[in-house]
Amino acid sequence: MSVRPAPDLQLPPDLQPRSLLRRAATVVAFLAFVGLVLLLAPGLGEVRDRIADANAGWLVVAVLFEFLSCVSYVLMFRPIFCSRMPWRASWEIGWSELAMGSLVPASGAGGLALGAWILHEGGMPADHIARRSVAFFLIKSSVNFVAVALIGTLMAVGIVGPDKSLLLTALPAALAVLSIAAVLWLPRVGPGAGQPADAKRLRRAAAAVRRTLIDGIAEAVQIVRWRSWLVLIGAVGYWAWDNAVLWAAFHAFGSSPPVSVILMGYLVGQLGGALPLPGGLIGIDLGLFGMLVAFGTPLATTAAAVLIYRVILFWLPLLVGAGEFASLRRGLNNPERPDLCWIPPAA
């Protein structure tokens, strides 16, 4: 069921264009500084040569792969949050969230705040939004952990190459399995007792976070049991196409490391995105670079491939998402646009 947005609905201050432009200016300034270091710093000549000789065709392929990854995000967004939402609204909200992910920290989770606000203004209950946001983030992230558990195990026992230390294969696989098990075990802890009205704000907030996390995990399990092909294609596609961007970036510089190496390096890089830095800057880069080099990829080629991968990962969602955000913002107060969706109280 759709509802019309309230007249003169305004975005929260943190989501206003002026605030977002300030964030963007800060990030772009940092990226410009990094570019100058890469261009002028001694000792990086080989990396500069690699970038100058990049194969344009493979770079176009990498951009296409990232576009498909973002489309997969949109496919996953609609059935999890509101299957009755028009595809136009899902497209705009999904891309806007991806653009926000380039400007805010929390490994992409920060972008969900925009969609949460829009859905809440449309009448969707806050607790439903919170549960589904947790579920969305967990399902999206779980694909990577499952892949590392499988690939790391296959590499450790020698079924898939290259032959590397157990610290690089079995250990990440074991940690991935433990992480999955820990998340699935958490609901057994229970949401905890409710806090009295006179409890301190911090205690009430901690209790609310615990309850939302527990409920969100249970919601994620329930959604997976739906066996929705859109959720499956979206979650796997978002992960697989993003890995493919890194794979294509290596090919742009004439290198073709095993797919297993790309997949294992990807996990550590994404964990670095959890650092409180806009768009995962530095955290993802260092994680990817370090893990890939540990697996034996050439230093200069790896640095160039990771840099290109990160440039595409940052700019494509930001540029496309900015246009969709502008369209979404114009439609908020347009009665002809049934963009918002809510869950009836009896549902």
mmCIF file of N, CA, C and O in Angstrom, residues 49-84:
data_model
loop_
_atom_site.group_PDB
_atom_site.id
_atom_site.type_symbol
_atom_site.label_atom_id
_atom_site.label_comp_id
_atom_site.label_asym_id
_atom_site.label_seq_id
_atom_site.Cartn_x
_atom_site.Cartn_y
_atom_site.Cartn_z
ATOM 1 N N ASP A 49 53.418 4.200 -14.039
ATOM 2 C CA ASP A 49 53.561 3.611 -15.372
ATOM 3 C C ASP A 49 52.470 2.580 -15.637
ATOM 4 O O ASP A 49 51.911 2.509 -16.736
ATOM 5 N N ARG A 50 52.138 1.782 -14.621
ATOM 6 C CA ARG A 50 51.086 0.786 -14.777
ATOM 7 C C ARG A 50 49.753 1.462 -15.094
ATOM 8 O O ARG A 50 49.014 1.039 -15.978
ATOM 9 N N ILE A 51 49.449 2.516 -14.348
ATOM 10 C CA ILE A 51 48.174 3.210 -14.555
ATOM 11 C C ILE A 51 48.123 3.848 -15.935
ATOM 12 O O ILE A 51 47.087 3.817 -16.616
ATOM 13 N N ALA A 52 49.242 4.433 -16.370
ATOM 14 C CA ALA A 52 49.289 5.072 -17.696
ATOM 15 C C ALA A 52 49.088 4.069 -18.819
ATOM 16 O O ALA A 52 48.557 4.408 -19.886
ATOM 17 N N ASP A 53 49.481 2.816 -18.598
ATOM 18 C CA ASP A 53 49.377 1.791 -19.635
ATOM 19 C C ASP A 53 48.130 0.920 -19.478
ATOM 20 O O ASP A 53 48.021 -0.140 -20.097
ATOM 21 N N ALA A 54 47.186 1.334 -18.655
ATOM 22 C CA ALA A 54 45.990 0.520 -18.409
ATOM 23 C C ALA A 54 45.212 0.301 -19.701
ATOM 24 O O ALA A 54 45.123 1.183 -20.557
ATOM 25 N N ASN A 55 44.656 -0.890 -19.841
ATOM 26 C CA ASN A 55 43.849 -1.250 -20.998
ATOM 27 C C ASN A 55 42.448 -0.640 -20.840
ATOM 28 O O ASN A 55 41.708 -0.987 -19.913
ATOM 29 N N ALA A 56 42.106 0.269 -21.735
ATOM 30 C CA ALA A 56 40.838 0.991 -21.618
ATOM 31 C C ALA A 56 39.641 0.055 -21.706
ATOM 32 O O ALA A 56 38.620 0.272 -21.037
ATOM 33 N N GLY A 57 39.747 -0.983 -22.511
ATOM 34 C CA GLY A 57 38.636 -1.915 -22.647
ATOM 35 C C GLY A 57 38.306 -2.617 -21.346
ATOM 36 O O GLY A 57 37.129 -2.749 -20.979
ATOM 37 N N TRP A 58 39.332 -3.042 -20.623
ATOM 38 C CA TRP A 58 39.102 -3.708 -19.341
ATOM 39 C C TRP A 58 38.553 -2.727 -18.307
ATOM 40 O O TRP A 58 37.773 -3.116 -17.428
ATOM 41 N N LEU A 59 38.956 -1.463 -18.398
ATOM 42 C CA LEU A 59 38.415 -0.470 -17.471
ATOM 43 C C LEU A 59 36.918 -0.264 -17.705
ATOM 44 O O LEU A 59 36.147 -0.108 -16.750
ATOM 45 N N VAL A 60 36.515 -0.271 -18.966
ATOM 46 C CA VAL A 60 35.087 -0.156 -19.274
ATOM 47 C C VAL A 60 34.332 -1.363 -18.725
ATOM 48 O O VAL A 60 33.230 -1.234 -18.159
ATOM 49 N N VAL A 61 34.922 -2.544 -18.862
ATOM 50 C CA VAL A 61 34.310 -3.762 -18.318
ATOM 51 C C VAL A 61 34.167 -3.651 -16.799
ATOM 52 O O VAL A 61 33.130 -4.031 -16.223
ATOM 53 N N ALA A 62 35.192 -3.104 -16.148
ATOM 54 C CA ALA A 62 35.149 -2.947 -14.689
ATOM 55 C C ALA A 62 34.014 -2.014 -14.274
ATOM 56 O O ALA A 62 33.301 -2.276 -13.292
ATOM 57 N N VAL A 63 33.836 -0.927 -15.016
ATOM 58 C CA VAL A 63 32.748 0.010 -14.720
ATOM 59 C C VAL A 63 31.393 -0.675 -14.907
ATOM 60 O O VAL A 63 30.469 -0.506 -14.094
ATOM 61 N N LEU A 64 31.262 -1.473 -15.970
ATOM 62 C CA LEU A 64 30.018 -2.200 -16.210
ATOM 63 C C LEU A 64 29.731 -3.171 -15.068
ATOM 64 O O LEU A 64 28.585 -3.274 -14.603
ATOM 65 N N PHE A 65 30.764 -3.865 -14.584
ATOM 66 C CA PHE A 65 30.584 -4.801 -13.479
ATOM 67 C C PHE A 65 30.104 -4.073 -12.218
ATOM 68 O O PHE A 65 29.240 -4.582 -11.491
ATOM 69 N N GLU A 66 30.649 -2.889 -11.947
ATOM 70 C CA GLU A 66 30.220 -2.147 -10.760
ATOM 71 C C GLU A 66 28.781 -1.681 -10.908
ATOM 72 O O GLU A 66 28.023 -1.674 -9.940
ATOM 73 N N PHE A 67 28.385 -1.314 -12.121
ATOM 74 C CA PHE A 67 26.999 -0.931 -12.359
ATOM 75 C C PHE A 67 26.070 -2.109 -12.063
ATOM 76 O O PHE A 67 25.022 -1.952 -11.426
ATOM 77 N N LEU A 68 26.459 -3.301 -12.495
ATOM 78 C CA LEU A 68 25.651 -4.493 -12.235
ATOM 79 C C LEU A 68 25.597 -4.805 -10.743
ATOM 80 O O LEU A 68 24.575 -5.270 -10.233
ATOM 81 N N SER A 69 26.681 -4.546 -10.028
ATOM 82 C CA SER A 69 26.684 -4.742 -8.579
ATOM 83 C C SER A 69 25.671 -3.812 -7.912
ATOM 84 O O SER A 69 24.923 -4.226 -7.025
ATOM 85 N N CYS A 70 25.643 -2.564 -8.349
ATOM 86 C CA CYS A 70 24.701 -1.597 -7.778
ATOM 87 C C CYS A 70 23.259 -1.954 -8.127
ATOM 88 O O CYS A 70 22.348 -1.805 -7.295
ATOM 89 N N VAL A 71 23.028 -2.433 -9.344
ATOM 90 C CA VAL A 71 21.683 -2.865 -9.731
ATOM 91 C C VAL A 71 21.239 -4.035 -8.847
ATOM 92 O O VAL A 71 20.063 -4.126 -8.456
ATOM 93 N N SER A 72 22.174 -4.915 -8.515
ATOM 94 C CA SER A 72 21.854 -6.043 -7.634
ATOM 95 C C SER A 72 21.412 -5.545 -6.265
ATOM 96 O O SER A 72 20.521 -6.132 -5.636
ATOM 97 N N TYR A 73 22.024 -4.474 -5.787
ATOM 98 C CA TYR A 73 21.625 -3.861 -4.513
ATOM 99 C C TYR A 73 20.167 -3.414 -4.577
ATOM 100 O O TYR A 73 19.388 -3.648 -3.645
ATOM 101 N N VAL A 74 19.791 -2.797 -5.682
ATOM 102 C CA VAL A 74 18.419 -2.321 -5.850
ATOM 103 C C VAL A 74 17.445 -3.501 -5.886
ATOM 104 O O VAL A 74 16.364 -3.463 -5.278
ATOM 105 N N LEU A 75 17.835 -4.567 -6.592
ATOM 106 C CA LEU A 75 16.974 -5.749 -6.669
ATOM 107 C C LEU A 75 16.716 -6.331 -5.284
ATOM 108 O O LEU A 75 15.610 -6.806 -4.993
ATOM 109 N N MET A 76 17.709 -6.294 -4.435
ATOM 110 C CA MET A 76 17.591 -6.851 -3.091
ATOM 111 C C MET A 76 16.790 -5.934 -2.173
ATOM 112 O O MET A 76 16.080 -6.395 -1.269
ATOM 113 N N PHE A 77 16.870 -4.632 -2.397
ATOM 114 C CA PHE A 77 16.246 -3.655 -1.505
ATOM 115 C C PHE A 77 14.727 -3.794 -1.486
ATOM 116 O O PHE A 77 14.103 -3.833 -0.420
ATOM 117 N N ARG A 78 14.130 -3.909 -2.645
ATOM 118 C CA ARG A 78 12.658 -3.856 -2.739
ATOM 119 C C ARG A 78 11.964 -5.002 -2.003
ATOM 120 O O ARG A 78 11.070 -4.749 -1.176
ATOM 121 N N PRO A 79 12.322 -6.275 -2.253
ATOM 122 C CA PRO A 79 11.583 -7.342 -1.568
ATOM 123 C C PRO A 79 11.815 -7.382 -0.065
ATOM 124 O O PRO A 79 10.947 -7.853 0.682
ATOM 125 N N ILE A 80 12.950 -6.895 0.403
ATOM 126 C CA ILE A 80 13.221 -6.928 1.838
ATOM 127 C C ILE A 80 12.452 -5.833 2.568
ATOM 128 O O ILE A 80 11.872 -6.069 3.637
ATOM 129 N N PHE A 81 12.404 -4.644 2.000
ATOM 130 C CA PHE A 81 11.769 -3.537 2.709
ATOM 131 C C PHE A 81 10.294 -3.387 2.372
ATOM 132 O O PHE A 81 9.483 -3.119 3.252
ATOM 133 N N CYS A 82 9.934 -3.525 1.108
ATOM 134 C CA CYS A 82 8.524 -3.357 0.750
ATOM 135 C C CYS A 82 8.296 -3.864 -0.665
ATOM 136 O O CYS A 82 8.648 -3.189 -1.630
ATOM 137 N N SER A 83 7.701 -5.034 -0.795
ATOM 138 C CA SER A 83 7.496 -5.632 -2.111
ATOM 139 C C SER A 83 6.463 -4.880 -2.942
ATOM 140 O O SER A 83 6.369 -5.086 -4.151
ATOM 141 N N ARG A 84 5.680 -4.004 -2.302
ATOM 142 C CA ARG A 84 4.680 -3.222 -3.030
ATOM 143 C C ARG A 84 5.217 -1.871 -3.502
ATOM 144 O O ARG A 84 4.504 -1.111 -4.148
#
